[in-house]
């Protein structure tokens, strides 16, 4: 539990009152803009990653100042929760720097890694697919979990189970989320990895379902974390605090998460990176978590592009140099049904390389929705781990210039895998081989690429 | 001397106090309120919308533009002569799908009201069910939806599916507009009409409800 949870709750009833409209249209953007100018944080649209240590430190200082100046707006009370500099400094120096996820043979420990270190960013692959067909969902998960490079998974949200739709705030959602948890356990057991890390309950959107799912034991403190993520643009509500307290009581690792939307209330990736740091420090204060997920998305629904990756890498490097929390970022492209798309495979490679050179400890939703895509991101993360920031940046730029075939239509899993044996079909292996050759030509190497 | 172009610029620059003052000045000078609304406020908003479409403005600019418009519109509304326009016995349920944006929606609401329609404005952050429920409860003749960011597009599709599922799709022509929408998208989604600008909402409503 965060050292400041009780203070945060108390201040949510005594802090200055401010309407959400005033907070989001005046206070927050004004302070953010002023801090960006003060710290001279500038995005270069030609740069897909931010590798400048000085600017990373500036992003961190600006983010910290943002939290101190603006505070967090409590949606329940419309009051601002402020922290003092001493409180935040103490939260930083007492933060844990290591976390173990999963258990038994499958346990992985995320420790601080600087850019270029041999330790690769762990890959928590997407498991399942957005569907109401539980058999298809399980098959997708099985293809992923059987891969040697799968370090853990993040379940995809189930939209329902057959005819039972995932309706928030009802037992239907709890049922769907329990089904997700059951399938994850079954697939992991089938893959011979019963101790695998299952990320967070992704079919849950309410505290009730989250808590009920953990109460079942299918997800537990050994295999799963509990989301305590902050709300967009420096906002919190009492759900965050209740979940943080529940996580503490049950010994569950909090899943701290910040996902700023660029071009909504923030002008671009610079402000996105600053906000991620401010969010992280805020979550650290009220939850005392360790594991931190941070990724940006644009208001246009884009998960890739120089602005997005720059923002993600700037925040990660800022945290790596000043906070050293286990840092997780998006390791996919947001494309569904893109298993044979060149664009998607290059995008996944870029995400892996940027994770390596930005000092990230892991990626989540890495790859795509199938095992071979999980293999690809896992191997890329290992092959690129020791690239220097400059080497990685040049490689990413080079990738951006490569020709790619038009994206083919989505292909059903049964055309990519023999679902009787769960072995990939030749068409999929050929695509994988094509990319291993391309990346060997680009100077990367991995033992299995020579097979 | 103040001109409507000055008002347009102030709205485009999202300066609510100055824009409101300028609106009063123009109306006091005897300019046509509809012209002030369309050429001043709406054109200024359109400028911000165009910048957003070109990725040169952010949602916050749209929100601030809305705040600016909100400062001007009541002044314009108050300046319309009493009894102007014919009341139309048609109810329109209007709201923003999912998000909290209200600039375009509020303008459409104003223009529809000026046009004589009875507008039931259900505000922002609506779910598909909210539109359906309100339309049924008030006996609406048309549903107008503002879709301003990408996730709301999917929700608009859900609204049409919901209306179909409840066997009321034929009762309610559904029109849509908003920053992320297009004629192509709206047609593919099955909307009965799409408006690029707020004033299109009035024309669409008149056409779909067969008002001469």
XYZ file of C-alpha atoms in Angstrom:
663
model
C 0.000 0.000 0.000
C 1.215 3.490 -0.710
C 2.525 5.432 2.220
C 0.223 8.249 1.206
C -3.055 6.378 0.683
C -4.676 7.659 3.868
C -3.408 11.177 3.211
C -4.784 11.048 -0.315
C -8.201 9.971 0.954
C -8.203 12.644 3.638
C -7.172 15.333 1.181
C -9.904 14.239 -1.227
C -12.338 15.609 1.360
C -10.441 18.742 2.300
C -8.478 19.833 -0.775
C -9.380 22.818 -2.935
C -12.620 22.396 -4.882
C -12.373 22.681 -8.643
C -14.813 21.692 -11.353
C -13.589 19.097 -13.782
C -14.077 21.538 -16.663
C -11.869 24.155 -15.040
C -9.293 21.533 -14.128
C -9.051 20.080 -17.606
C -9.348 23.255 -19.656
C -7.391 25.674 -17.492
C -5.251 24.406 -14.634
C -3.904 21.183 -16.096
C -3.079 22.345 -19.651
C -1.672 25.675 -18.463
C 0.732 24.128 -15.970
C 1.654 21.413 -18.444
C 2.438 23.955 -21.149
C 4.469 26.116 -18.798
C 6.528 23.169 -17.587
C 7.189 21.978 -21.111
C 8.580 25.413 -21.925
C 10.510 25.674 -18.673
C 12.249 22.348 -19.209
C 12.563 22.814 -22.985
C 11.166 19.427 -23.840
C 10.806 19.152 -27.584
C 9.794 16.304 -29.848
C 11.554 15.896 -33.158
C 9.054 14.309 -35.581
C 11.905 12.544 -37.365
C 12.930 10.678 -34.207
C 11.058 7.492 -33.339
C 12.681 7.251 -29.896
C 14.049 9.633 -27.312
C 17.542 8.570 -26.287
C 18.948 11.808 -24.855
C 19.695 11.268 -21.129
C 19.526 14.987 -20.339
C 16.106 15.352 -21.869
C 14.997 12.193 -20.059
C 15.985 13.829 -16.776
C 14.112 16.967 -17.792
C 11.010 14.905 -18.543
C 11.264 13.371 -15.096
C 11.661 16.690 -13.308
C 8.840 18.241 -15.318
C 6.573 15.285 -14.548
C 7.340 15.508 -10.855
C 6.671 19.228 -10.835
C 3.442 18.651 -12.715
C 2.182 16.382 -9.961
C 3.262 18.792 -7.254
C 1.697 21.810 -8.923
C -1.515 20.339 -10.263
C -2.161 17.431 -7.913
C -4.793 14.814 -8.668
C -8.435 15.725 -9.192
C -10.742 13.429 -7.221
C -13.802 12.789 -9.368
C -15.908 11.805 -6.363
C -15.471 15.085 -4.531
C -14.237 17.476 -7.234
C -11.395 18.354 -4.909
C -7.707 18.431 -5.668
C -5.410 16.059 -3.813
C -1.964 17.581 -3.456
C 1.267 16.038 -2.267
C 4.279 17.832 -0.863
C 7.712 17.634 -2.415
C 8.995 15.807 0.663
C 6.248 13.197 0.382
C 6.958 12.529 -3.277
C 10.726 12.470 -2.743
C 10.245 9.904 -0.001
C 7.958 7.820 -2.216
C 10.692 7.846 -4.856
C 13.565 6.853 -2.586
C 11.577 4.123 -0.853
C 10.135 2.644 -4.073
C 10.863 -1.012 -4.731
C 12.909 -1.688 -7.832
C 12.225 -5.322 -8.424
C 9.159 -7.494 -8.816
C 8.674 -11.212 -9.352
C 5.772 -12.232 -11.554
C 4.445 -15.742 -11.953
C 5.683 -18.565 -9.778
C 7.682 -21.784 -9.787
C 9.681 -22.438 -12.961
C 7.759 -19.719 -14.770
C 8.590 -16.936 -12.315
C 10.370 -13.975 -13.840
C 11.977 -11.190 -11.850
C 12.008 -7.766 -13.400
C 15.051 -5.838 -12.225
C 16.256 -2.468 -13.442
C 17.907 -2.680 -16.851
C 19.662 0.171 -18.582
C 19.603 0.599 -22.367
C 21.987 -1.824 -24.018
C 22.113 -4.325 -21.162
C 22.213 -8.000 -22.079
C 19.070 -8.807 -20.133
C 16.242 -8.607 -22.633
C 12.901 -6.962 -21.881
C 10.494 -9.734 -20.882
C 7.559 -10.324 -23.192
C 4.057 -10.653 -21.820
C 2.247 -11.724 -24.932
C -1.379 -11.192 -25.799
C -3.268 -14.402 -25.052
C -6.637 -15.061 -26.628
C -8.526 -12.853 -28.995
C -11.444 -10.480 -28.598
C -14.385 -12.803 -29.081
C -17.296 -14.562 -27.415
C -16.098 -17.964 -28.674
C -14.242 -19.496 -25.725
C -12.816 -22.377 -27.747
C -11.235 -20.006 -30.245
C -10.055 -17.848 -27.351
C -8.361 -20.800 -25.718
C -6.746 -21.957 -28.964
C -5.174 -18.560 -29.469
C -3.865 -18.612 -25.901
C -2.428 -22.100 -26.338
C -0.504 -21.156 -29.475
C 1.098 -18.330 -27.522
C 1.855 -20.079 -24.252
C 3.627 -22.975 -25.939
C 6.320 -20.628 -27.239
C 9.677 -20.743 -25.456
C 9.959 -16.966 -25.503
C 6.610 -16.413 -23.801
C 7.561 -14.941 -20.422
C 3.978 -14.334 -19.347
C 0.728 -13.322 -20.935
C -1.896 -10.637 -20.884
C -5.331 -12.100 -21.545
C -7.361 -10.411 -24.218
C -10.750 -9.220 -22.977
C -13.612 -11.607 -23.605
C -16.668 -9.842 -25.018
C -18.831 -12.603 -23.678
C -19.148 -16.314 -23.256
C -21.400 -17.603 -25.996
C -24.682 -15.779 -25.583
C -23.773 -14.255 -22.240
C -22.503 -10.779 -22.945
C -19.882 -9.080 -20.807
C -22.137 -6.527 -19.119
C -20.290 -4.303 -16.664
C -21.475 -4.110 -13.063
C -23.409 -7.364 -13.345
C -22.646 -10.991 -12.483
C -22.364 -11.567 -16.238
C -19.060 -9.724 -16.270
C -17.803 -11.651 -13.279
C -18.787 -14.895 -15.003
C -16.986 -13.834 -18.175
C -13.880 -12.795 -16.246
C -13.861 -16.070 -14.304
C -14.073 -17.859 -17.641
C -11.066 -15.857 -18.837
C -9.144 -16.885 -15.716
C -10.148 -20.533 -16.066
C -9.048 -20.631 -19.695
C -5.723 -18.982 -18.890
C -5.035 -21.612 -16.235
C -6.093 -24.465 -18.529
C -4.005 -23.233 -21.431
C -0.964 -22.691 -19.207
C -1.285 -26.180 -17.758
C -1.595 -27.596 -21.289
C 1.578 -25.715 -22.259
C 3.404 -27.129 -19.239
C 3.688 -23.694 -17.635
C 1.317 -23.709 -14.657
C 3.180 -20.889 -12.950
C 2.863 -18.460 -15.849
C 2.132 -14.790 -15.140
C -1.346 -13.823 -16.335
C -1.034 -10.051 -16.202
C -4.318 -8.466 -15.189
C -7.946 -9.573 -15.434
C -8.694 -7.967 -18.772
C -12.377 -8.821 -19.051
C -13.084 -6.875 -15.864
C -13.955 -3.208 -15.900
C -15.253 -2.750 -12.367
C -13.771 -3.214 -8.900
C -16.534 -5.694 -8.073
C -15.557 -8.046 -10.873
C -11.856 -7.625 -10.146
C -12.286 -8.478 -6.487
C -14.666 -11.353 -7.206
C -12.238 -12.810 -9.708
C -9.379 -12.753 -7.212
C -11.679 -14.225 -4.573
C -12.086 -17.285 -6.798
C -8.371 -18.057 -6.536
C -8.101 -18.638 -10.288
C -6.219 -15.373 -10.391
C -4.141 -14.863 -7.272
C -1.151 -13.011 -5.900
C 1.204 -15.514 -7.537
C -0.044 -15.269 -11.086
C -1.814 -11.947 -11.509
C -1.763 -8.274 -10.580
C -4.561 -5.881 -9.706
C -5.092 -2.713 -11.768
C -4.976 0.504 -9.764
C -4.429 2.682 -12.807
C -4.868 6.392 -12.648
C -7.530 8.049 -14.801
C -6.730 10.217 -17.793
C -5.129 13.591 -17.239
C -4.349 13.509 -13.515
C -7.674 12.259 -12.234
C -8.518 9.637 -9.642
C -11.641 8.263 -8.040
C -12.343 6.191 -4.975
C -12.255 2.970 -6.999
C -8.485 3.467 -7.385
C -8.069 3.780 -3.640
C -10.309 0.814 -2.854
C -8.399 -1.365 -5.282
C -5.028 -0.209 -3.942
C -6.123 -1.076 -0.416
C -7.529 -4.443 -1.492
C -4.267 -5.261 -3.275
C -2.356 -4.468 -0.122
C -4.644 -6.552 2.068
C -4.363 -9.562 -0.232
C -0.664 -9.217 -0.970
C -1.393 -8.729 -4.677
C 1.011 -6.666 -6.731
C -0.700 -3.470 -7.937
C -0.650 -2.890 -11.693
C 0.133 0.792 -12.055
C -0.800 2.032 -15.476
C -0.786 5.303 -17.361
C -2.038 5.682 -20.914
C -2.205 9.304 -22.013
C -4.173 10.191 -25.112
C -2.091 12.469 -27.279
C -3.858 15.417 -28.901
C -6.860 15.234 -26.588
C -5.990 17.505 -23.679
C -2.247 17.259 -24.199
C -0.549 18.749 -27.201
C 1.819 15.961 -28.103
C 4.357 13.362 -27.052
C 6.372 15.732 -24.858
C 3.398 16.407 -22.652
C 2.423 12.747 -22.847
C 5.787 11.698 -21.415
C 5.571 14.309 -18.671
C 2.112 13.136 -17.782
C 3.218 9.503 -17.580
C 5.841 10.462 -14.996
C 3.347 12.545 -13.010
C 0.820 9.708 -13.173
C 3.387 7.179 -12.059
C 4.448 9.224 -9.064
C 0.808 9.734 -8.145
C 0.108 6.003 -8.328
C 3.270 5.297 -6.392
C 1.977 7.588 -3.667
C -1.431 5.988 -3.258
C -0.713 2.361 -4.159
C 2.962 1.806 -3.398
C 3.111 -0.395 -6.485
C 6.184 -1.465 -8.357
C 5.122 -2.725 -11.758
C 4.367 0.190 -14.075
C 2.732 0.042 -17.468
C 2.990 3.151 -19.591
C 1.971 3.599 -23.201
C 0.421 6.389 -25.170
C -2.228 6.360 -27.842
C -3.358 9.159 -30.097
C -6.843 10.613 -30.104
C -7.102 9.182 -33.612
C -6.763 5.664 -32.218
C -3.175 5.169 -33.344
C -0.763 2.958 -31.368
C 2.223 3.430 -33.642
C 4.079 6.330 -35.203
C 7.055 8.411 -34.177
C 5.029 10.565 -31.796
C 3.686 7.531 -29.938
C 6.988 5.673 -29.709
C 8.894 8.842 -28.816
C 6.510 9.493 -25.942
C 6.775 5.919 -24.691
C 10.559 5.863 -24.872
C 10.976 9.298 -23.291
C 8.870 8.315 -20.292
C 10.619 4.961 -19.960
C 14.103 6.456 -20.110
C 13.127 9.180 -17.658
C 11.888 6.530 -15.244
C 14.848 4.229 -15.823
C 17.296 6.975 -14.886
C 15.364 8.453 -11.980
C 12.914 5.941 -10.606
C 13.948 2.431 -11.608
C 10.522 0.898 -11.362
C 9.969 -2.222 -13.470
C 8.620 -0.577 -16.618
C 6.293 -2.199 -19.137
C 5.226 -0.759 -22.474
C 3.081 -1.821 -25.408
C 4.816 -4.447 -27.545
C 2.326 -4.706 -30.383
C 0.797 -2.521 -33.045
C -2.872 -2.582 -32.159
C -3.633 -4.392 -35.404
C -5.959 -7.337 -35.180
C -5.960 -10.110 -37.726
C -2.602 -8.909 -38.960
C -0.680 -12.144 -38.522
C 0.720 -12.043 -42.064
C 1.032 -8.300 -42.417
C 4.513 -6.958 -43.107
C 3.552 -3.648 -41.565
C 2.547 -5.351 -38.323
C 5.696 -7.450 -38.146
C 7.903 -4.436 -38.690
C 5.861 -2.541 -36.116
C 6.356 -5.283 -33.538
C 10.088 -5.266 -34.250
C 10.173 -1.502 -33.723
C 8.324 -1.834 -30.405
C 10.816 -4.479 -29.251
C 13.853 -2.435 -30.254
C 12.536 0.709 -28.604
C 11.859 -1.232 -25.410
C 15.494 -2.398 -25.472
C 17.052 1.012 -26.042
C 14.768 2.882 -23.653
C 15.613 0.776 -20.627
C 12.250 -0.951 -20.386
C 12.000 -4.139 -18.374
C 9.122 -5.696 -20.289
C 6.531 -5.282 -22.989
C 2.869 -6.231 -22.733
C 0.349 -7.376 -25.297
C 3.551 -8.139 -27.169
C 3.412 -9.523 -30.683
C -0.086 -10.259 -31.884
C -2.678 -12.891 -31.115
C -0.801 -16.014 -32.121
C 2.223 -18.002 -31.041
C 4.424 -17.194 -34.004
C 3.888 -13.503 -33.424
C 4.765 -14.074 -29.761
C 7.895 -15.886 -30.899
C 8.784 -12.991 -33.163
C 8.582 -10.309 -30.484
C 10.350 -12.554 -27.968
C 13.226 -13.275 -30.295
C 13.458 -9.687 -31.456
C 13.627 -8.520 -27.839
C 16.456 -10.921 -27.166
C 18.305 -10.168 -30.395
C 18.109 -6.405 -29.898
C 18.742 -6.297 -26.152
C 22.353 -5.190 -26.368
C 21.949 -2.581 -29.075
C 23.198 0.807 -27.993
C 20.533 3.539 -28.104
C 22.124 5.020 -31.214
C 22.315 1.648 -32.970
C 18.729 0.907 -32.085
C 17.525 4.286 -33.248
C 19.287 3.922 -36.582
C 17.832 0.470 -37.025
C 14.313 1.705 -36.328
C 14.769 4.492 -38.856
C 16.049 1.993 -41.394
C 13.017 -0.215 -40.798
C 10.834 2.769 -41.560
C 12.277 2.957 -45.066
C 11.797 -0.703 -45.967
C 9.209 -1.725 -48.513
C 6.328 -3.786 -47.289
C 3.720 -5.862 -49.028
C 0.091 -4.695 -48.910
C -1.656 -5.939 -45.793
C -3.546 -9.128 -46.619
C -7.065 -9.808 -45.399
C -7.338 -11.276 -41.888
C -6.801 -15.009 -41.843
C -8.584 -17.381 -39.452
C -6.467 -19.155 -36.875
C -7.233 -22.511 -38.484
C -5.404 -21.352 -41.631
C -2.371 -20.388 -39.579
C -2.271 -23.388 -37.239
C -3.191 -27.044 -37.356
C -5.576 -26.852 -34.423
C -5.247 -30.573 -33.772
C -1.533 -30.350 -33.039
C -1.219 -26.600 -32.435
C 1.635 -26.492 -34.908
C 1.973 -23.505 -37.223
C 1.237 -24.086 -40.880
C 3.867 -23.595 -43.547
C 2.424 -20.281 -44.751
C 2.952 -18.821 -41.284
C 6.420 -20.287 -40.875
C 7.391 -18.904 -44.283
C 6.342 -15.435 -43.178
C 8.356 -15.812 -39.976
C 11.398 -17.016 -41.929
C 11.086 -14.097 -44.310
C 11.401 -11.733 -41.377
C 14.222 -13.566 -39.636
C 16.185 -13.286 -42.887
C 15.374 -9.596 -43.246
C 16.573 -8.872 -39.735
C 19.689 -10.964 -40.063
C 20.467 -8.874 -43.143
C 19.920 -5.799 -40.959
C 22.569 -7.070 -38.558
C 20.604 -8.735 -35.782
C 21.054 -12.346 -34.831
C 19.335 -15.041 -32.805
C 20.238 -18.744 -32.605
C 16.948 -20.126 -33.926
C 17.069 -17.848 -36.950
C 19.779 -20.098 -38.395
C 17.626 -23.243 -38.280
C -15.284 49.097 -36.797
C -16.065 45.595 -35.572
C -16.944 43.031 -38.207
C -18.244 39.489 -38.244
C -14.806 38.434 -39.432
C -13.420 39.734 -36.141
C -15.858 37.559 -34.231
C -14.909 34.569 -36.323
C -11.261 35.180 -35.472
C -11.981 35.452 -31.751
C -13.925 32.195 -31.773
C -11.148 30.581 -33.765
C -8.641 31.871 -31.212
C -10.903 30.542 -28.421
C -11.245 33.799 -26.495
C -14.641 33.577 -24.788
C -14.794 36.946 -23.046
C -13.679 38.939 -26.064
C -15.933 36.922 -28.367
C -18.979 37.548 -26.174
C -18.235 41.247 -26.098
C -17.814 41.321 -29.849
C -21.095 39.442 -30.315
C -22.915 42.082 -28.277
C -21.280 44.844 -30.262
C -22.317 43.321 -33.571
C -25.873 42.685 -32.435
C -26.166 46.188 -31.000
C -25.021 47.511 -34.353
C -28.062 45.851 -35.887
C -26.470 42.932 -37.692
C -28.648 39.952 -38.526
C -28.410 37.474 -35.596
C -28.429 34.504 -37.940
C -25.530 35.976 -39.863
C -23.636 36.607 -36.633
C -24.243 33.013 -35.617
C -23.374 31.393 -38.925
C -20.623 33.623 -40.246
C -19.122 34.546 -36.898
C -19.534 31.793 -34.325
C -20.010 28.770 -36.533
C -17.361 29.728 -39.052
C -14.924 30.305 -36.188
C -15.768 26.893 -34.815
C -15.353 25.409 -38.241
C -11.872 26.921 -38.403
C -10.945 25.129 -35.175
C -12.523 21.938 -36.487
C -10.520 22.227 -39.696
C -7.319 22.669 -37.706
C -8.201 19.596 -35.671
C -8.842 17.593 -38.832
C -5.442 18.702 -40.112
C -3.898 17.613 -36.797
C -3.006 21.216 -36.013
C -5.329 21.486 -33.041
C -6.185 19.150 -30.198
C -9.393 18.176 -28.475
C -8.723 20.788 -25.825
C -8.914 23.471 -28.540
C -12.276 22.084 -29.589
C -13.454 22.196 -25.997
C -12.223 25.753 -25.567
C -13.905 26.721 -28.830
C -17.092 25.242 -27.411
C -16.720 27.320 -24.275
C -16.256 30.370 -26.493
C -19.322 29.550 -28.561
C -21.300 28.958 -25.386
C -20.479 32.491 -24.302
C -21.824 33.922 -27.561
C -24.833 31.794 -28.461
C -27.204 32.892 -25.657
C -26.656 36.497 -26.664
C -27.571 35.670 -30.233
C -30.553 33.589 -29.210
C -31.873 36.430 -27.084
C -31.650 38.784 -30.011
C -33.999 36.819 -32.228
C -37.347 38.659 -32.394
C -40.124 37.077 -30.328
C -42.256 34.702 -32.307
C -39.855 34.495 -35.191
C -40.026 31.272 -37.007
C -42.721 28.652 -37.084
C -42.841 26.003 -34.398
C -42.597 22.529 -35.851
C -44.341 19.751 -34.009
C -41.386 17.384 -34.194
C -39.165 16.169 -31.380
C -35.490 15.522 -31.833
C -33.403 13.656 -29.277
C -29.863 14.975 -29.472
C -26.711 14.025 -27.606
C -23.017 13.213 -27.705
C -22.128 9.562 -27.862
C -19.738 8.387 -25.157
C -17.470 11.405 -24.816
C -17.891 14.661 -22.960
C -17.625 16.907 -25.995
C -20.479 19.282 -26.603
C -19.441 22.030 -28.972
C -21.003 20.773 -32.163
C -23.885 19.198 -30.318
C -24.775 22.469 -28.606
C -24.643 24.352 -31.869
C -26.865 21.840 -33.590
C -29.221 22.096 -30.636
C -29.359 25.875 -30.974
C -29.930 25.791 -34.699
C -32.610 23.137 -34.473
C -34.387 25.157 -31.797
C -34.154 28.284 -33.885
C -35.473 26.224 -36.756
C -38.593 25.454 -34.755
C -37.935 21.905 -33.626
C -38.444 20.724 -30.079
C -34.986 19.576 -29.021
C -34.491 17.128 -26.187
C -30.811 17.517 -25.441
C -29.545 14.527 -23.449
C -26.096 16.004 -23.038
C -22.799 14.187 -23.168
C -21.306 10.796 -22.294
C -24.305 8.888 -23.575
C -24.517 5.185 -24.263
C -26.509 3.798 -27.201
C -29.202 2.812 -24.735
C -29.543 6.388 -23.496
C -30.563 7.542 -26.976
C -33.008 4.689 -27.409
C -34.534 5.112 -23.957
C -35.037 8.854 -24.297
C -36.426 8.594 -27.830
C -38.981 6.068 -26.653
C -39.925 7.980 -23.535
C -40.508 11.322 -25.264
C -41.901 9.952 -28.502
C -39.116 11.393 -30.607
C -39.324 11.846 -34.346
C -35.593 11.789 -35.001
C -32.334 11.005 -33.228
C -29.258 13.171 -33.752
C -25.896 11.896 -32.567
C -22.609 13.701 -32.113
C -19.614 11.403 -32.570
C -16.393 13.159 -31.729
C -13.792 10.503 -31.078
C -12.990 7.114 -32.496
C -14.430 4.798 -29.811
C -17.792 6.514 -30.165
C -17.970 5.405 -33.797
C -18.369 1.814 -32.725
C -21.007 2.901 -30.211
C -22.923 4.601 -32.998
C -23.026 1.280 -34.819
C -24.295 -0.273 -31.605
C -27.075 2.295 -31.433
C -28.295 1.364 -34.897
C -28.107 -2.323 -33.985
C -30.003 -1.653 -30.783
C -32.753 0.196 -32.625
C -32.986 -2.702 -35.051
C -33.060 -5.247 -32.234
C -35.849 -3.331 -30.523
C -37.766 -3.105 -33.806
C -37.886 0.683 -33.690
C -35.333 1.511 -36.354
C -38.039 2.625 -38.792
C -39.526 4.962 -36.195
C -36.388 7.036 -35.837
C -34.372 8.526 -38.634
C -30.846 8.795 -37.210
C -28.461 11.538 -38.230
C -24.850 11.868 -37.189
C -21.990 14.328 -37.322
C -18.789 15.167 -35.524
C -15.082 15.559 -35.872
C -14.157 11.979 -36.691
C -17.101 11.194 -38.951
C -17.463 11.340 -42.712
C -20.172 10.844 -45.297
C -18.620 7.537 -46.287
C -18.442 6.232 -42.738
C -21.963 7.381 -41.922
C -23.375 5.760 -45.038
C -21.583 2.509 -44.357
C -22.778 2.531 -40.771
C -26.352 2.933 -41.990
C -27.090 6.454 -40.775
C -29.967 8.259 -42.461
C -27.974 11.421 -42.753
C -24.603 12.978 -42.048
C -23.769 16.587 -41.527
C -20.394 18.192 -42.007
C -21.491 21.349 -40.230
C -23.959 22.208 -37.530
C -26.338 23.909 -39.933
C -26.578 20.695 -41.953
C -28.457 19.206 -39.023
C -31.424 21.468 -39.650
C -31.534 20.718 -43.354
C -31.256 16.987 -42.709
C -33.994 17.054 -40.105
C -36.336 18.997 -42.375
C -35.665 16.623 -45.239
C -36.001 13.408 -43.263
C -39.140 14.588 -41.504
C -40.645 15.824 -44.789
C -41.030 19.406 -43.681
C -41.650 21.801 -46.548
